[in-house]
Amino acid sequence: MSSVKLNPKLFDPEVEAIPTRDGYGEGLVALGEKDPNVVVLTGDLSASTRANKFEEKFPERFIEVGVAEQNMMGIAAGLALSGKIPFVSSYAVFVPGRCWDQLRVSVCYSKANVKVAGAHSGISVGPDGATHQALEDIASVRVLPNIVVEVPCDSIEAKKTTIAIGEHRGPAYFRFGREKTPVITSEDTPFKIGKAEVFRDGMDVTIIACGPLVYQSLVAAKELEKDGISAEVINNHTIKPIDKLTIASGAKKTGAVVTVEEHQINGGLGGAVAEVLAENFPAPMERIGMTDTFGESGAPEELLEKYGMSVKKIKEAARTVVKRKR
Amino acid sequence: MSSVKLNPKLFDPEVEAIPTRDGYGEGLVALGEKDPNVVVLTGDLSASTRANKFEEKFPERFIEVGVAEQNMMGIAAGLALSGKIPFVSSYAVFVPGRCWDQLRVSVCYSKANVKVAGAHSGISVGPDGATHQALEDIASVRVLPNIVVEVPCDSIEAKKTTIAIGEHRGPAYFRFGREKTPVITSEDTPFKIGKAEVFRDGMDVTIIACGPLVYQSLVAAKELEKDGISAEVINNHTIKPIDKLTIASGAKKTGAVVTVEEHQINGGLGGAVAEVLAENFPAPMERIGMTDTFGESGAPEELLEKYGMSVKKIKEAARTVVKRKR
Amino acid sequence: MDKRHSPQHREHTHIGEIEKIANDIRQDIIKMLVEAGSGHSAGPLGMADVFTALYFAVLNHNPQKPNWDERDRVVLSNGHIAPVLYTTLAHSGYFSREEALGTLRKLNSRLQGHPHVGTTPGVENSSGPLGQGLSQAVGMALAARMDGKKHWIYCLMSDGEHDEGQIWEAVMFAGKNRLFQITGIIDRNNIQIDGMTEDVMPLEPLREKYESFNWHVIDVDGHNIQEIIDACSEAKAIYEKPVMIIAHTIPGKGVGWMEFDYRWHGNPPGTLEVPGDPAKKDQAKSALDELRSLRGKITGEHE
Amino acid sequence: MDKRHSPQHREHTHIGEIEKIANDIRQDIIKMLVEAGSGHSAGPLGMADVFTALYFAVLNHNPQKPNWDERDRVVLSNGHIAPVLYTTLAHSGYFSREEALGTLRKLNSRLQGHPHVGTTPGVENSSGPLGQGLSQAVGMALAARMDGKKHWIYCLMSDGEHDEGQIWEAVMFAGKNRLFQITGIIDRNNIQIDGMTEDVMPLEPLREKYESFNWHVIDVDGHNIQEIIDACSEAKAIYEKPVMIIAHTIPGKGVGWMEFDYRWHGNPPGTLEVPGDPAKKDQAKSALDELRSLRGKITGEHE
Ligand SMILES: Cc1ncc(C[n+]2csc(CCOP(=O)(O)OP(=O)(O)O)c2C)c(N)n1
Ligand SMILES: Cc1ncc(C[n+]2csc(CCOP(=O)(O)OP(=O)(O)O)c2C)c(N)n1
Ligand SMILES: [Mg+2]
Ligand SMILES: [Mg+2]
């Protein structure tokens, strides 16, 4: 393992599991206590985004917009232009999906200090089905100028992300999962916007992951050891601005890369890493994620399995890419 | 040059210049004559998108929606589910920008046979300024499943694209420019959705371009010859499904790639090509396009110059990437 | 065309019969939700009477030919009430009750958590993300008008989704174009996720809103089958405007402890502890018992 | 605070003076458009009286301190009428007339084709893509309310952009929350790009729409400075609702051959051949001549 301090029980079968959205709720409350300018908005999704944690403590700084995401994003911009630090809370399919031009013009172009929290991202949303599984948000947001994009890997990192984003000046987008997922990090794990962290050292292949699938990546890396493959695992929580240095060093060291994300393999983390490699250190790469189809209803685990985001597939991709090395 | 037949006057100082949107208007009329199911919608932008060419001939199949892009996309889906072949005509900042979730759910998820035409794409929109310069649409659309994405390079190709997309069954997005740009191709230039065309043979570097900047790429390639660099130029008009074969062959042959687009370098053509290379033939690559900023008002030529999408910059990128070859 | 489903036949259908079917549909909604383990309760139960009236007395449709060109269309805009759509489709014969009760929200199922056109027979549009239905209904009405077709397009919407601007875009367009082949039906159940609509985002005066967008509005009791059928008939006689039927419904209707409680918007029985309601483990049985006893009381008094 | 701009001072400002400024602003709009070679004519000319009334009689503002916390805000939602905003800001002293007349839409200019907050002193929001202004005004009003601030937020909108659903979302929200610090002003000029609004997408009855969304509505003659000022004063007295002022304007006002012609929506004089209008090359001069002769006739008869 690397020098980074992770959850010591990480590989216990009984590892604690908490939805990353819980970290959002906690982070909001922590921010709210520190800064009276923090305000939270929701579009009729207070509880499931965990915005309700803030609502309970600071009702006078909580704004219910109803089912109107365009208006919500615009209101947030107006609040920010008046010195507030608004957090827009909805599902990742709706923010940015339902208000992309408002995010572009009212927020990013204006450099309005708006924070956008997309809950229920990824296929692990499960039974609600394809319409509710956000698999395109990283791509559609990271193409916008002036915005930070974060994908926390567990509830602890989600809380740190929320607080860091609240303190960062400028537009930001971050996404959460609905399901309980393993706690990977600890309070002591370093976290900085823009800095990818090596969560596990390795020499043969670099697995670059974001979000809760960092867990599957670490498990895959551990299992690959038995096959004689030494895999580095990077928690690339910041999609934008992407940490070119850490990614390129990984690629230089191992000469082979696998990206892992709960998102389309086109344009998201995989796309961002491919761009970094092409411009800095071309290396063979395989992408794990949705392969250009919509999701469907099912249990989260079943869906990750069916759509190829399992430990098994990460291992296969690692083996394939190691073979592709020259 | 390659065996592909281009406009013989391509390099004349007096080369004819026609906006690509004109090809859209002509293509619509041609389609309308062939197929009574073709219908055209606009959101209060009939003339500037050239949808008015269709309106004049087939008023009973023309639908004015007013300034309401979400509704327009939904109406188009309903028309398509009833057997019509609707073409949604607006600016590329608004379709998909203003109706991305409608495009995702009502169109792509439903596989509704809707065609989306984004006019006024790229920074060459000019004096209207940043809000009206679509520089993110390729990225935000190509991440969606079930949709074809096309970027024609001149008015002739734009007409062919319109007709081919009308005949293709399924969702499609294509973008046009506002300005007059050189006619690059001829009626005889081959065109097929999904097939990139080598417009110029070369051995040292592969320039992969889309849209009107194919012209600048060809000029750059010609001038590079004087410097002793032999540049291949690929007109990669189909962003999705991307032509892996042609791109990978180019990279294999020359070992160095430059992408050129009137779009953010993140997530668009540059991103798509980086993904293809990483998974098929890792090679050094440089990206020409908007470098993660918004545009501004100015004359089209001035803007292309200031934001680094000029012949000069393409040549520089080619030289840089050739040096990076191992 | 299947006789059972022809409008001619329906005039003779005993209203009591339809009420009994609606009650069966409610029971099946409970069963399918319990089997699925997730999904929405309040909306589907509240709309069971409207759906039953539509599919068993109003629509011109043929479950054996779901793609029949002349069929009336049902566009469901608030896709989260899919359980009532699926159950009604099953009861109409589009697919089996077994499929409805056993496969909702499961992997590889035709019954997705939110409706998907192309996957499920009888489903006319994909929904889930709110506010997208009426625009599609408008597109269908324009196509019908262009082709000189006479079928009707019923667009079912929730009250909460009227917060979405897209609806008002479509309302404005349909008003302008006098798309009389559209009959909208709003599930006016006064709840959305975060509370009562008039607390979260008030819609009143809703009738005046529609009227100011040039629609004709009819208010009905959404649990009175005869009123629903009559309003749909009246709508057919209104040629100069699209018609919006505001169906005043009780969310959770038929299960006393669910009624009017927005907490039952998105949870199936057996998943939510609510003070005053039966304990989780007893909820499914309590709901079914209550519905069964209601069924016994249906006599057909509306005739 | 700059005396010239205090509301106290303004009460004594001769209405005729303001009309003269409005005429000067119209002339400058023509000049800046001609210099830019592209941009919108009809909307800016039509709104010159409203802008002049606002900046010279209504607003509490200080051009020397554009970021002064207590200032009234002007949110321009229909960004394409930027020329009238820029010219009025220049006449108010936010920047020089030279900058306004010489740099619009040029490379490296502070006067972007559509307004950009942060770039231009006095510009409160970015716009261009229609329908986004009112939501931002709502956010500003909420912030003011939270902070107990008393300034006013004026949101200027076009009629065409009322096709956008986002506006109705914001209208509904402001109505619910009784955001009385918002005073909206609609440029009811009856044109949009593809034609007259009532042909392209009818908005009438517009007053009833706003009333059904729980706003207070005032109709004014958008070329009567006194009426505009009075309506803004009335709005300040209405505490229980947000107020929408429907300013009935003539697009292209002041240049006879442009008036009421939607073809002049997006073209500056000198760029469009229209039968009956002066030849391209004479348009700028003709427009300026007409405005100058109108200026001579302003006597201050409203006093
Ligand atoms: C665009 C969009 N935003 C948010 C949601 C999340 N959502 C699902 S149902 C719902 C409540 C809407 O109220 P209503 O439809 O009246 O609910 P019901 O009466 O059925 O409980 C919301 C906000 C959604 N589906 N779509
Ligand atoms: C979202 C969006 N869609 C389309 C446009 C293109 N557009 C610019 S102005 C305009 C006309 C709108 O009518 P109105 O604002 O009333 O125009 P005016 O009276 O100033 O001529 C349109 C459709 C836009 N700016 N934004
Ligand atoms: Mg409801
Ligand atoms: Mg107008």
Tab-separated table of N, CA and C in Angstrom, chain A residues 42-48 55 62 64-70 91 93-94 98 126-132 178 295-299 302-303 306-307, chain C residues 36 38-40 104-109 111-115 126-132 160-166 169 192-195 199-201:
chain	number	residue	atom	x	y	z
A	42	THR	N	-33.030	23.448	-2.811
A	42	THR	CA	-33.375	22.158	-3.392
A	42	THR	C	-34.592	22.286	-4.281
A	43	GLY	N	-34.698	21.345	-5.200
A	43	GLY	CA	-35.832	21.292	-6.119
A	43	GLY	C	-36.699	20.101	-5.747
A	44	ASP	N	-37.388	20.218	-4.609
A	44	ASP	CA	-38.305	19.167	-4.133
A	44	ASP	C	-37.573	17.844	-3.887
A	45	LEU	N	-36.335	17.927	-3.450
A	45	LEU	CA	-35.576	16.703	-3.139
A	45	LEU	C	-34.722	16.917	-1.900
A	46	SER	N	-35.348	17.445	-0.868
A	46	SER	CA	-34.599	17.811	0.318
A	46	SER	C	-33.989	16.600	1.020
A	47	ALA	N	-34.811	15.596	1.304
A	47	ALA	CA	-34.311	14.472	2.108
A	47	ALA	C	-33.340	13.593	1.331
A	48	SER	N	-33.685	13.246	0.100
A	48	SER	CA	-32.849	12.255	-0.576
A	48	SER	C	-31.503	12.836	-1.008
A	55	GLU	N	-31.326	22.066	6.267
A	55	GLU	CA	-32.662	22.647	6.465
A	55	GLU	C	-33.065	22.596	7.940
A	62	PHE	N	-32.450	28.132	4.022
A	62	PHE	CA	-32.794	27.005	3.151
A	62	PHE	C	-33.892	27.449	2.189
A	64	GLU	N	-36.565	26.314	-0.755
A	64	GLU	CA	-37.280	25.275	-1.498
A	64	GLU	C	-37.762	25.888	-2.805
A	65	VAL	N	-37.293	25.336	-3.921
A	65	VAL	CA	-37.615	25.926	-5.219
A	65	VAL	C	-38.742	25.171	-5.925
A	66	GLY	N	-39.098	23.979	-5.427
A	66	GLY	CA	-40.041	23.150	-6.178
A	66	GLY	C	-39.325	22.484	-7.345
A	67	VAL	N	-40.111	21.810	-8.185
A	67	VAL	CA	-39.509	21.017	-9.269
A	67	VAL	C	-39.192	21.939	-10.444
A	68	ALA	N	-38.138	22.747	-10.308
A	68	ALA	CA	-37.856	23.781	-11.304
A	68	ALA	C	-36.357	24.052	-11.295
A	69	GLU	N	-35.616	23.178	-11.948
A	69	GLU	CA	-34.167	23.218	-11.858
A	69	GLU	C	-33.550	24.420	-12.569
A	70	GLN	N	-34.160	24.855	-13.680
A	70	GLN	CA	-33.625	26.024	-14.377
A	70	GLN	C	-33.681	27.243	-13.466
A	91	TYR	N	-30.800	15.841	-8.122
A	91	TYR	CA	-30.164	14.655	-8.687
A	91	TYR	C	-29.252	15.061	-9.842
A	93	VAL	N	-28.917	13.807	-12.657
A	93	VAL	CA	-29.541	13.855	-13.990
A	93	VAL	C	-30.205	15.204	-14.251
A	94	PHE	N	-30.600	15.889	-13.184
A	94	PHE	CA	-31.348	17.154	-13.366
A	94	PHE	C	-30.456	18.388	-13.233
A	98	ARG	N	-30.892	19.396	-16.473
A	98	ARG	CA	-32.101	20.152	-16.747
A	98	ARG	C	-31.836	21.657	-16.794
A	126	GLY	N	-29.824	2.212	-9.293
A	126	GLY	CA	-30.585	0.974	-9.222
A	126	GLY	C	-31.990	0.984	-9.791
A	127	PRO	N	-32.987	0.531	-8.967
A	127	PRO	CA	-34.320	0.209	-9.487
A	127	PRO	C	-35.058	1.342	-10.187
A	128	ASP	N	-34.758	2.598	-9.893
A	128	ASP	CA	-35.443	3.704	-10.577
A	128	ASP	C	-35.240	3.648	-12.088
A	129	GLY	N	-34.130	3.047	-12.511
A	129	GLY	CA	-33.918	2.840	-13.943
A	129	GLY	C	-33.123	3.945	-14.612
A	130	ALA	N	-33.006	3.810	-15.935
A	130	ALA	CA	-32.080	4.610	-16.737
A	130	ALA	C	-32.274	6.116	-16.599
A	131	THR	N	-33.529	6.557	-16.568
A	131	THR	CA	-33.762	8.007	-16.552
A	131	THR	C	-33.113	8.665	-15.345
A	132	HIS	N	-33.001	7.916	-14.250
A	132	HIS	CA	-32.503	8.498	-13.007
A	132	HIS	C	-31.031	8.211	-12.751
A	178	ARG	N	-26.204	7.145	-4.349
A	178	ARG	CA	-27.371	6.912	-3.526
A	178	ARG	C	-27.139	5.778	-2.523
A	295	GLY	N	-28.659	2.762	-18.857
A	295	GLY	CA	-28.806	1.735	-17.837
A	295	GLY	C	-30.194	1.128	-17.862
A	296	GLU	N	-30.579	0.525	-16.765
A	296	GLU	CA	-31.908	-0.066	-16.632
A	296	GLU	C	-32.172	-0.281	-15.150
A	297	SER	N	-33.364	-0.787	-14.821
A	297	SER	CA	-33.681	-1.086	-13.428
A	297	SER	C	-32.968	-2.349	-12.982
A	298	GLY	N	-32.708	-2.436	-11.693
A	298	GLY	CA	-32.070	-3.621	-11.124
A	298	GLY	C	-31.421	-3.247	-9.809
A	299	ALA	N	-30.914	-4.238	-9.118
A	299	ALA	CA	-30.194	-3.950	-7.886
A	299	ALA	C	-28.825	-3.381	-8.249
A	302	GLU	N	-26.130	-5.920	-9.106
A	302	GLU	CA	-26.430	-6.593	-10.378
A	302	GLU	C	-26.052	-5.703	-11.568
A	303	LEU	N	-26.365	-4.439	-11.424
A	303	LEU	CA	-26.125	-3.525	-12.548
A	303	LEU	C	-24.636	-3.296	-12.761
A	306	LYS	N	-23.568	-6.405	-14.520
A	306	LYS	CA	-24.031	-6.530	-15.909
A	306	LYS	C	-23.348	-5.530	-16.833
A	307	TYR	N	-23.124	-4.318	-16.317
A	307	TYR	CA	-22.566	-3.282	-17.187
A	307	TYR	C	-21.057	-3.130	-17.047
C	36	ALA	N	-41.539	-5.545	-5.531
C	36	ALA	CA	-40.401	-4.778	-6.068
C	36	ALA	C	-39.504	-4.267	-4.942
C	38	SER	N	-39.307	-1.328	-3.895
C	38	SER	CA	-39.157	0.123	-3.998
C	38	SER	C	-40.191	0.612	-5.000
C	39	GLY	N	-40.393	1.928	-5.052
C	39	GLY	CA	-41.384	2.459	-5.977
C	39	GLY	C	-42.371	3.364	-5.256
C	40	HIS	N	-43.309	3.926	-6.025
C	40	HIS	CA	-44.185	4.972	-5.518
C	40	HIS	C	-45.574	4.436	-5.216
C	104	LEU	N	-41.594	-5.919	-11.820
C	104	LEU	CA	-41.354	-4.473	-11.738
C	104	LEU	C	-39.987	-4.153	-11.132
C	105	ARG	N	-39.241	-3.286	-11.814
C	105	ARG	CA	-37.967	-2.763	-11.299
C	105	ARG	C	-36.878	-3.821	-11.153
C	106	LYS	N	-37.086	-5.002	-11.756
C	106	LYS	CA	-36.054	-6.028	-11.642
C	106	LYS	C	-35.158	-6.042	-12.881
C	107	LEU	N	-33.987	-6.625	-12.722
C	107	LEU	CA	-33.034	-6.677	-13.828
C	107	LEU	C	-33.648	-7.400	-15.023
C	108	ASN	N	-33.409	-6.878	-16.210
C	108	ASN	CA	-33.870	-7.461	-17.471
C	108	ASN	C	-35.386	-7.464	-17.641
C	109	SER	N	-36.074	-6.676	-16.834
C	109	SER	CA	-37.528	-6.655	-16.908
C	109	SER	C	-38.016	-5.695	-17.989
C	111	LEU	N	-40.648	-4.050	-17.299
C	111	LEU	CA	-41.319	-3.030	-16.490
C	111	LEU	C	-40.282	-2.216	-15.717
C	112	GLN	N	-39.744	-1.254	-16.388
C	112	GLN	CA	-38.722	-0.391	-15.808
C	112	GLN	C	-39.306	0.486	-14.697
C	113	GLY	N	-38.451	0.928	-13.805
C	113	GLY	CA	-38.888	1.787	-12.700
C	113	GLY	C	-39.666	2.996	-13.186
C	114	HIS	N	-39.266	3.525	-14.313
C	114	HIS	CA	-40.030	4.582	-14.979
C	114	HIS	C	-40.255	4.130	-16.428
C	115	PRO	N	-41.386	4.497	-17.022
C	115	PRO	CA	-41.777	3.935	-18.323
C	115	PRO	C	-40.757	4.188	-19.437
C	126	SER	N	-41.344	7.692	-22.949
C	126	SER	CA	-40.462	7.509	-21.799
C	126	SER	C	-40.669	8.690	-20.864
C	127	SER	N	-40.687	8.404	-19.564
C	127	SER	CA	-40.797	9.512	-18.620
C	127	SER	C	-40.133	9.158	-17.305
C	128	GLY	N	-40.240	10.056	-16.367
C	128	GLY	CA	-39.518	9.931	-15.089
C	128	GLY	C	-39.045	11.317	-14.716
C	129	PRO	N	-38.138	11.879	-15.505
C	129	PRO	CA	-37.845	13.313	-15.397
C	129	PRO	C	-39.124	14.083	-15.699
C	130	LEU	N	-39.581	14.842	-14.738
C	130	LEU	CA	-40.911	15.447	-14.836
C	130	LEU	C	-40.990	16.549	-15.888
C	131	GLY	N	-42.199	16.765	-16.370
C	131	GLY	CA	-42.455	17.917	-17.222
C	131	GLY	C	-42.287	17.689	-18.709
C	132	GLN	N	-41.923	16.458	-19.114
C	132	GLN	CA	-41.626	16.229	-20.531
C	132	GLN	C	-42.796	15.645	-21.314
C	160	GLY	N	-47.372	18.363	-8.981
C	160	GLY	CA	-46.013	18.824	-8.662
C	160	GLY	C	-45.216	19.199	-9.901
C	161	GLU	N	-45.422	18.467	-10.985
C	161	GLU	CA	-44.604	18.758	-12.160
C	161	GLU	C	-44.990	20.063	-12.852
C	162	HIS	N	-46.083	20.670	-12.389
C	162	HIS	CA	-46.421	21.982	-12.938
C	162	HIS	C	-45.461	23.080	-12.486
C	163	ASP	N	-44.547	22.745	-11.594
C	163	ASP	CA	-43.469	23.683	-11.266
C	163	ASP	C	-42.515	23.848	-12.447
C	164	GLU	N	-42.457	22.846	-13.322
C	164	GLU	CA	-41.512	22.838	-14.432
C	164	GLU	C	-41.936	23.786	-15.552
C	165	GLY	N	-41.041	24.643	-15.974
C	165	GLY	CA	-41.347	25.580	-17.041
C	165	GLY	C	-41.705	24.925	-18.355
C	166	GLN	N	-41.140	23.754	-18.619
C	166	GLN	CA	-41.432	23.112	-19.903
C	166	GLN	C	-42.933	22.899	-20.075
C	169	GLU	N	-44.448	26.018	-21.370
C	169	GLU	CA	-44.119	26.194	-22.795
C	169	GLU	C	-45.098	25.392	-23.650
C	192	GLN	N	-46.371	16.733	-3.145
C	192	GLN	CA	-45.171	16.439	-3.917
C	192	GLN	C	-44.169	15.879	-2.913
C	193	ILE	N	-42.879	15.796	-3.239
C	193	ILE	CA	-41.997	15.047	-2.336
C	193	ILE	C	-41.783	15.770	-1.015
C	194	ASP	N	-41.503	17.058	-1.084
C	194	ASP	CA	-41.118	17.768	0.135
C	194	ASP	C	-42.297	18.270	0.963
C	195	GLY	N	-43.524	17.977	0.548
C	195	GLY	CA	-44.669	18.412	1.338
C	195	GLY	C	-45.911	18.601	0.493
C	199	ASP	N	-47.653	24.313	0.037
C	199	ASP	CA	-46.539	24.766	0.873
C	199	ASP	C	-45.243	24.832	0.069
C	200	VAL	N	-44.987	23.775	-0.698
C	200	VAL	CA	-43.722	23.685	-1.436
C	200	VAL	C	-43.703	24.702	-2.580
C	201	MET	N	-44.722	24.638	-3.415
C	201	MET	CA	-44.826	25.578	-4.547
C	201	MET	C	-46.294	25.657	-4.951
